[in-house]
RNA sequence: GGGUCUGUAGCUUAGUCAGGUAGAGCACCGGGCUUUUAACCCGGGGGUCGCGGGUUCGAACCCCGUCAGACCCGCCA
């Protein structure tokens, strides 16, 4: 059974309806790693719906979280905003300086991410956490937290083995300048928290408004209760023993609600370069990823992997494999015949991954395939600049019957982006030789050389099109008495510097008569 | 130091929760397709399931230990 279906089943035994949640702090550019957070939760949500459960999927944006420090992509101007809620400070310009006329910091990073989510078929209920504070929904939890602060402090100290000060409060008020740093609470009298900030200024915060927030570990536990969350997968950083999940569970109960079960997923890493991080700049954005990778393939990368396995995200060679695996699975799904238990499980898992990879829930997977392997399309896209020529070629090779569908058109457009990008694998790149290298010349036999010479003289006279080129290759090889395989090998060596390749006549045709014949004349 | 997760064919992995003869795909090799070799079809080889012990009629699966990698215990998913 697929992990999402399995989780859905477990959840249905516990609750009548589900609220699946994700939470992310918009402290910088969103990256592919965040997509795992989102998709893990969203796929569980879909699995619940598919099982006939009631379910909602909410994406909580931690817009009330403070700016921790001046990240590398920010200018020094942000020094003055440290400790401010992200919803209350200006978004950065491209050069890192604050843009006082633009959107707030949280929205600035959030909006492009939501756009990317739409593309991969994720339409969450978005909750801005600062609004939950603003409209007073947290007031009761804050009150409970403060009145039970000793107990909560003990939980955190015992479980996370952190030491908290004697006068610790599970609430950080915003001081006179807008920052939550260095504000000391003097007393609590519902609904006001009285404080003195780092300038010695006294003030009070209303717990029914966004005039302060609970610290992270308490805030998370409170959110579970306020939104009635039944499942929130968390990154493994939160999942460690003594981590925020372990403290959140008892704190949530202290605050009067039943917490979701602990659920932890592994991280996505960029192949070869360690974990992604918004602040270190080691990222690939969802938007960039989606310009190269079809959305159903991106979903499939997450869906096919068990949540406790780490994923090496790679927009290089393994993308071919993943994409082609997807195509194969759709066009040739595991059969429903008599199977033993294990094979049945394996089949259900694979089909579940496929089902959850669809951009639109419930859509037939066969509508999401292009009918052509990634590899083949990559080859065609490189040798044919005109899309129509590609459709023609695909019709001839019987990949395509009639007009290309939307999926195929999208695939080709993304393929062209990929080929033009630095991510495209070098060994998949077709490189037309200018002239033959000494090493390659030695691989060519005398017979092959005769073939090339005769072909050269014939090609000079023909109309330059794929059919003519092909016919000449065949006739010349017959005339010389060279078997066809060796003839093609000679041509591949000459033109691509390799002993094999895609249909050589297409390449020669696409490259053009003059350039092709130049290669011959320089090499022979 | 404490803890979590991962380790199955050259590569990516299914199967581990509910123990019952190790399954795929890629790659590789061979054959076919007689307008082709990154297209398509058929076949084949390849695994001490990290290692050691235990429980069991039977262990990839459960238990103990051990090695390796990743990560957490400081508000980075």
mmCIF file of N, CA and C in Angstrom, chain A residues 310-380:
data_model
loop_
_atom_site.group_PDB
_atom_site.id
_atom_site.type_symbol
_atom_site.label_atom_id
_atom_site.label_comp_id
_atom_site.label_asym_id
_atom_site.label_seq_id
_atom_site.Cartn_x
_atom_site.Cartn_y
_atom_site.Cartn_z
ATOM 1 N N UNK A 310 15.649 9.668 2.116
ATOM 2 C CA UNK A 310 16.020 10.961 1.577
ATOM 3 C C UNK A 310 16.042 10.893 0.047
ATOM 4 N N UNK A 311 15.792 12.037 -0.547
ATOM 5 C CA UNK A 311 15.712 12.121 -2.002
ATOM 6 C C UNK A 311 16.870 12.968 -2.507
ATOM 7 N N UNK A 312 17.585 12.433 -3.466
ATOM 8 C CA UNK A 312 18.575 13.253 -4.155
ATOM 9 C C UNK A 312 17.890 13.873 -5.351
ATOM 10 N N UNK A 313 17.644 15.154 -5.254
ATOM 11 C CA UNK A 313 16.987 15.790 -6.389
ATOM 12 C C UNK A 313 18.038 16.138 -7.426
ATOM 13 N N UNK A 314 17.729 15.794 -8.651
ATOM 14 C CA UNK A 314 18.740 15.901 -9.689
ATOM 15 C C UNK A 314 18.053 16.293 -10.991
ATOM 16 N N UNK A 315 18.438 17.419 -11.517
ATOM 17 C CA UNK A 315 17.876 17.810 -12.803
ATOM 18 C C UNK A 315 18.819 17.385 -13.921
ATOM 19 N N UNK A 316 19.719 16.451 -13.594
ATOM 20 C CA UNK A 316 20.638 15.917 -14.586
ATOM 21 C C UNK A 316 20.146 14.587 -15.112
ATOM 22 N N UNK A 317 21.066 13.638 -15.290
ATOM 23 C CA UNK A 317 20.745 12.377 -15.960
ATOM 24 C C UNK A 317 19.595 11.597 -15.329
ATOM 25 N N UNK A 318 19.455 11.632 -14.010
ATOM 26 C CA UNK A 318 18.441 10.777 -13.410
ATOM 27 C C UNK A 318 17.029 11.266 -13.705
ATOM 28 N N UNK A 319 16.932 12.489 -14.204
ATOM 29 C CA UNK A 319 15.611 12.971 -14.606
ATOM 30 C C UNK A 319 15.077 12.148 -15.777
ATOM 31 N N UNK A 320 15.974 11.740 -16.661
ATOM 32 C CA UNK A 320 15.563 10.856 -17.755
ATOM 33 C C UNK A 320 14.944 9.591 -17.193
ATOM 34 N N UNK A 321 15.634 9.031 -16.227
ATOM 35 C CA UNK A 321 15.180 7.757 -15.679
ATOM 36 C C UNK A 321 13.845 7.888 -14.990
ATOM 37 N N UNK A 322 13.724 8.922 -14.157
ATOM 38 C CA UNK A 322 12.472 9.113 -13.437
ATOM 39 C C UNK A 322 11.319 9.337 -14.408
ATOM 40 N N UNK A 323 11.558 10.188 -15.382
ATOM 41 C CA UNK A 323 10.489 10.516 -16.322
ATOM 42 C C UNK A 323 10.106 9.292 -17.150
ATOM 43 N N UNK A 324 11.094 8.549 -17.589
ATOM 44 C CA UNK A 324 10.790 7.372 -18.402
ATOM 45 C C UNK A 324 10.135 6.280 -17.571
ATOM 46 N N UNK A 325 10.542 6.195 -16.306
ATOM 47 C CA UNK A 325 9.901 5.243 -15.402
ATOM 48 C C UNK A 325 8.416 5.580 -15.253
ATOM 49 N N UNK A 326 8.140 6.861 -15.135
ATOM 50 C CA UNK A 326 6.756 7.316 -15.035
ATOM 51 C C UNK A 326 5.971 6.922 -16.283
ATOM 52 N N UNK A 327 6.540 7.197 -17.437
ATOM 53 C CA UNK A 327 5.876 6.875 -18.700
ATOM 54 C C UNK A 327 5.583 5.381 -18.799
ATOM 55 N N UNK A 328 6.576 4.585 -18.448
ATOM 56 C CA UNK A 328 6.411 3.137 -18.535
ATOM 57 C C UNK A 328 5.301 2.649 -17.612
ATOM 58 N N UNK A 329 5.308 3.217 -16.410
ATOM 59 C CA UNK A 329 4.329 2.805 -15.416
ATOM 60 C C UNK A 329 2.911 3.108 -15.898
ATOM 61 N N UNK A 330 2.768 4.249 -16.552
ATOM 62 C CA UNK A 330 1.441 4.624 -17.041
ATOM 63 C C UNK A 330 1.037 3.752 -18.230
ATOM 64 N N UNK A 331 1.954 3.588 -19.168
ATOM 65 C CA UNK A 331 1.577 2.894 -20.392
ATOM 66 C C UNK A 331 1.560 1.385 -20.193
ATOM 67 N N UNK A 332 2.224 0.921 -19.158
ATOM 68 C CA UNK A 332 2.328 -0.516 -18.952
ATOM 69 C C UNK A 332 2.185 -0.845 -17.474
ATOM 70 N N UNK A 333 1.014 -0.562 -16.897
ATOM 71 C CA UNK A 333 0.859 -0.715 -15.447
ATOM 72 C C UNK A 333 0.893 -2.180 -15.032
ATOM 73 N N UNK A 334 1.273 -2.431 -13.778
ATOM 74 C CA UNK A 334 1.310 -3.810 -13.276
ATOM 75 C C UNK A 334 -0.062 -4.454 -13.433
ATOM 76 N N UNK A 335 -0.080 -5.707 -13.838
ATOM 77 C CA UNK A 335 -1.352 -6.356 -14.151
ATOM 78 C C UNK A 335 -2.114 -6.798 -12.913
ATOM 79 N N UNK A 336 -3.403 -6.932 -13.104
ATOM 80 C CA UNK A 336 -4.277 -7.342 -12.012
ATOM 81 C C UNK A 336 -4.547 -8.842 -12.034
ATOM 82 N N UNK A 337 -3.529 -9.611 -12.292
ATOM 83 C CA UNK A 337 -3.782 -11.048 -12.302
ATOM 84 C C UNK A 337 -3.442 -11.649 -10.937
ATOM 85 N N UNK A 338 -3.515 -12.958 -10.857
ATOM 86 C CA UNK A 338 -3.215 -13.639 -9.607
ATOM 87 C C UNK A 338 -1.792 -13.320 -9.169
ATOM 88 N N UNK A 339 -1.678 -12.732 -8.000
ATOM 89 C CA UNK A 339 -0.354 -12.384 -7.501
ATOM 90 C C UNK A 339 -0.240 -12.837 -6.064
ATOM 91 N N UNK A 340 0.988 -13.073 -5.652
ATOM 92 C CA UNK A 340 1.151 -13.350 -4.232
ATOM 93 C C UNK A 340 1.062 -12.036 -3.466
ATOM 94 N N UNK A 341 1.021 -12.154 -2.165
ATOM 95 C CA UNK A 341 0.773 -10.990 -1.326
ATOM 96 C C UNK A 341 1.776 -9.851 -1.571
ATOM 97 N N UNK A 342 3.045 -10.244 -1.677
ATOM 98 C CA UNK A 342 4.074 -9.204 -1.806
ATOM 99 C C UNK A 342 3.992 -8.459 -3.121
ATOM 100 N N UNK A 343 3.732 -9.213 -4.164
ATOM 101 C CA UNK A 343 3.631 -8.553 -5.461
ATOM 102 C C UNK A 343 2.405 -7.650 -5.514
ATOM 103 N N UNK A 344 1.378 -8.095 -4.821
ATOM 104 C CA UNK A 344 0.167 -7.277 -4.766
ATOM 105 C C UNK A 344 0.461 -5.956 -4.071
ATOM 106 N N UNK A 345 1.194 -6.055 -2.961
ATOM 107 C CA UNK A 345 1.560 -4.849 -2.226
ATOM 108 C C UNK A 345 2.386 -3.923 -3.111
ATOM 109 N N UNK A 346 3.340 -4.529 -3.812
ATOM 110 C CA UNK A 346 4.211 -3.722 -4.672
ATOM 111 C C UNK A 346 3.401 -3.039 -5.766
ATOM 112 N N UNK A 347 2.461 -3.781 -6.324
ATOM 113 C CA UNK A 347 1.649 -3.210 -7.395
ATOM 114 C C UNK A 347 0.804 -2.056 -6.866
ATOM 115 N N UNK A 348 0.164 -2.265 -5.711
ATOM 116 C CA UNK A 348 -0.671 -1.211 -5.142
ATOM 117 C C UNK A 348 0.142 0.033 -4.820
ATOM 118 N N UNK A 349 1.370 -0.182 -4.351
ATOM 119 C CA UNK A 349 2.223 0.954 -4.031
ATOM 120 C C UNK A 349 2.528 1.752 -5.295
ATOM 121 N N UNK A 350 2.883 1.043 -6.344
ATOM 122 C CA UNK A 350 3.232 1.718 -7.596
ATOM 123 C C UNK A 350 2.021 2.462 -8.171
ATOM 124 N N UNK A 351 0.878 1.801 -8.165
ATOM 125 C CA UNK A 351 -0.310 2.449 -8.708
ATOM 126 C C UNK A 351 -0.748 3.638 -7.846
ATOM 127 N N UNK A 352 -0.533 3.517 -6.542
ATOM 128 C CA UNK A 352 -0.834 4.629 -5.648
ATOM 129 C C UNK A 352 0.038 5.831 -5.957
ATOM 130 N N UNK A 353 1.303 5.586 -6.178
ATOM 131 C CA UNK A 353 2.221 6.677 -6.512
ATOM 132 C C UNK A 353 1.770 7.359 -7.796
ATOM 133 N N UNK A 354 1.349 6.561 -8.723
ATOM 134 C CA UNK A 354 0.892 7.099 -10.001
ATOM 135 C C UNK A 354 -0.365 7.947 -9.807
ATOM 136 N N UNK A 355 -1.296 7.429 -9.037
ATOM 137 C CA UNK A 355 -2.551 8.129 -8.810
ATOM 138 C C UNK A 355 -2.295 9.487 -8.157
ATOM 139 N N UNK A 356 -1.371 9.497 -7.164
ATOM 140 C CA UNK A 356 -1.125 10.725 -6.415
ATOM 141 C C UNK A 356 -0.235 11.701 -7.181
ATOM 142 N N UNK A 357 0.315 11.257 -8.292
ATOM 143 C CA UNK A 357 1.176 12.135 -9.080
ATOM 144 C C UNK A 357 0.384 13.008 -10.046
ATOM 145 N N UNK A 358 -0.893 12.703 -10.205
ATOM 146 C CA UNK A 358 -1.677 13.479 -11.166
ATOM 147 C C UNK A 358 -1.879 14.905 -10.676
ATOM 148 N N UNK A 359 -1.716 15.840 -11.576
ATOM 149 C CA UNK A 359 -1.879 17.236 -11.212
ATOM 150 C C UNK A 359 -3.317 17.496 -10.759
ATOM 151 N N UNK A 360 -4.261 16.938 -11.496
ATOM 152 C CA UNK A 360 -5.664 17.060 -11.069
ATOM 153 C C UNK A 360 -6.083 15.757 -10.422
ATOM 154 N N UNK A 361 -6.607 15.880 -9.198
ATOM 155 C CA UNK A 361 -6.968 14.679 -8.456
ATOM 156 C C UNK A 361 -8.003 13.866 -9.212
ATOM 157 N N UNK A 362 -7.750 12.567 -9.294
ATOM 158 C CA UNK A 362 -8.720 11.675 -9.900
ATOM 159 C C UNK A 362 -8.610 11.561 -11.406
ATOM 160 N N UNK A 363 -7.704 12.344 -11.970
ATOM 161 C CA UNK A 363 -7.601 12.285 -13.413
ATOM 162 C C UNK A 363 -6.886 11.012 -13.858
ATOM 163 N N UNK A 364 -7.331 10.518 -14.991
ATOM 164 C CA UNK A 364 -6.752 9.317 -15.570
ATOM 165 C C UNK A 364 -5.282 9.566 -15.915
ATOM 166 N N UNK A 365 -4.414 8.716 -15.384
ATOM 167 C CA UNK A 365 -2.974 8.921 -15.585
ATOM 168 C C UNK A 365 -2.574 8.876 -17.055
ATOM 169 N N UNK A 366 -3.339 8.119 -17.824
ATOM 170 C CA UNK A 366 -2.924 8.003 -19.227
ATOM 171 C C UNK A 366 -3.025 9.338 -19.956
ATOM 172 N N UNK A 367 -3.816 10.280 -19.384
ATOM 173 C CA UNK A 367 -3.896 11.599 -20.012
ATOM 174 C C UNK A 367 -2.647 12.428 -19.739
ATOM 175 N N UNK A 368 -1.820 11.962 -18.811
ATOM 176 C CA UNK A 368 -0.671 12.781 -18.417
ATOM 177 C C UNK A 368 0.616 12.339 -19.107
ATOM 178 N N UNK A 369 0.513 11.428 -20.040
ATOM 179 C CA UNK A 369 1.741 10.995 -20.682
ATOM 180 C C UNK A 369 1.844 11.562 -22.078
ATOM 181 N N UNK A 370 3.063 11.649 -22.515
ATOM 182 C CA UNK A 370 3.307 12.213 -23.826
ATOM 183 C C UNK A 370 3.407 11.101 -24.869
ATOM 184 N N UNK A 371 3.567 9.884 -24.437
ATOM 185 C CA UNK A 371 3.702 8.789 -25.389
ATOM 186 C C UNK A 371 5.092 8.664 -25.985
ATOM 187 N N UNK A 372 5.985 9.491 -25.504
ATOM 188 C CA UNK A 372 7.350 9.500 -26.024
ATOM 189 C C UNK A 372 8.284 9.507 -24.826
ATOM 190 N N UNK A 373 9.377 8.789 -24.916
ATOM 191 C CA UNK A 373 10.301 8.826 -23.790
ATOM 192 C C UNK A 373 11.018 10.173 -23.757
ATOM 193 N N UNK A 374 11.440 10.530 -22.559
ATOM 194 C CA UNK A 374 12.199 11.760 -22.371
ATOM 195 C C UNK A 374 13.446 11.776 -23.240
ATOM 196 N N UNK A 375 14.089 10.621 -23.294
ATOM 197 C CA UNK A 375 15.324 10.526 -24.047
ATOM 198 C C UNK A 375 15.110 10.827 -25.524
ATOM 199 N N UNK A 376 14.059 10.217 -26.038
ATOM 200 C CA UNK A 376 13.772 10.407 -27.454
ATOM 201 C C UNK A 376 13.414 11.864 -27.738
ATOM 202 N N UNK A 377 12.629 12.424 -26.873
ATOM 203 C CA UNK A 377 12.222 13.815 -27.049
ATOM 204 C C UNK A 377 13.427 14.753 -26.930
ATOM 205 N N UNK A 378 14.329 14.430 -26.027
ATOM 206 C CA UNK A 378 15.525 15.257 -25.844
ATOM 207 C C UNK A 378 16.354 15.263 -27.126
ATOM 208 N N UNK A 379 16.425 14.105 -27.736
ATOM 209 C CA UNK A 379 17.178 13.986 -28.980
ATOM 210 C C UNK A 379 16.515 14.799 -30.081
ATOM 211 N N UNK A 380 15.218 14.610 -30.239
ATOM 212 C CA UNK A 380 14.509 15.343 -31.286
ATOM 213 C C UNK A 380 14.594 16.854 -31.076
#
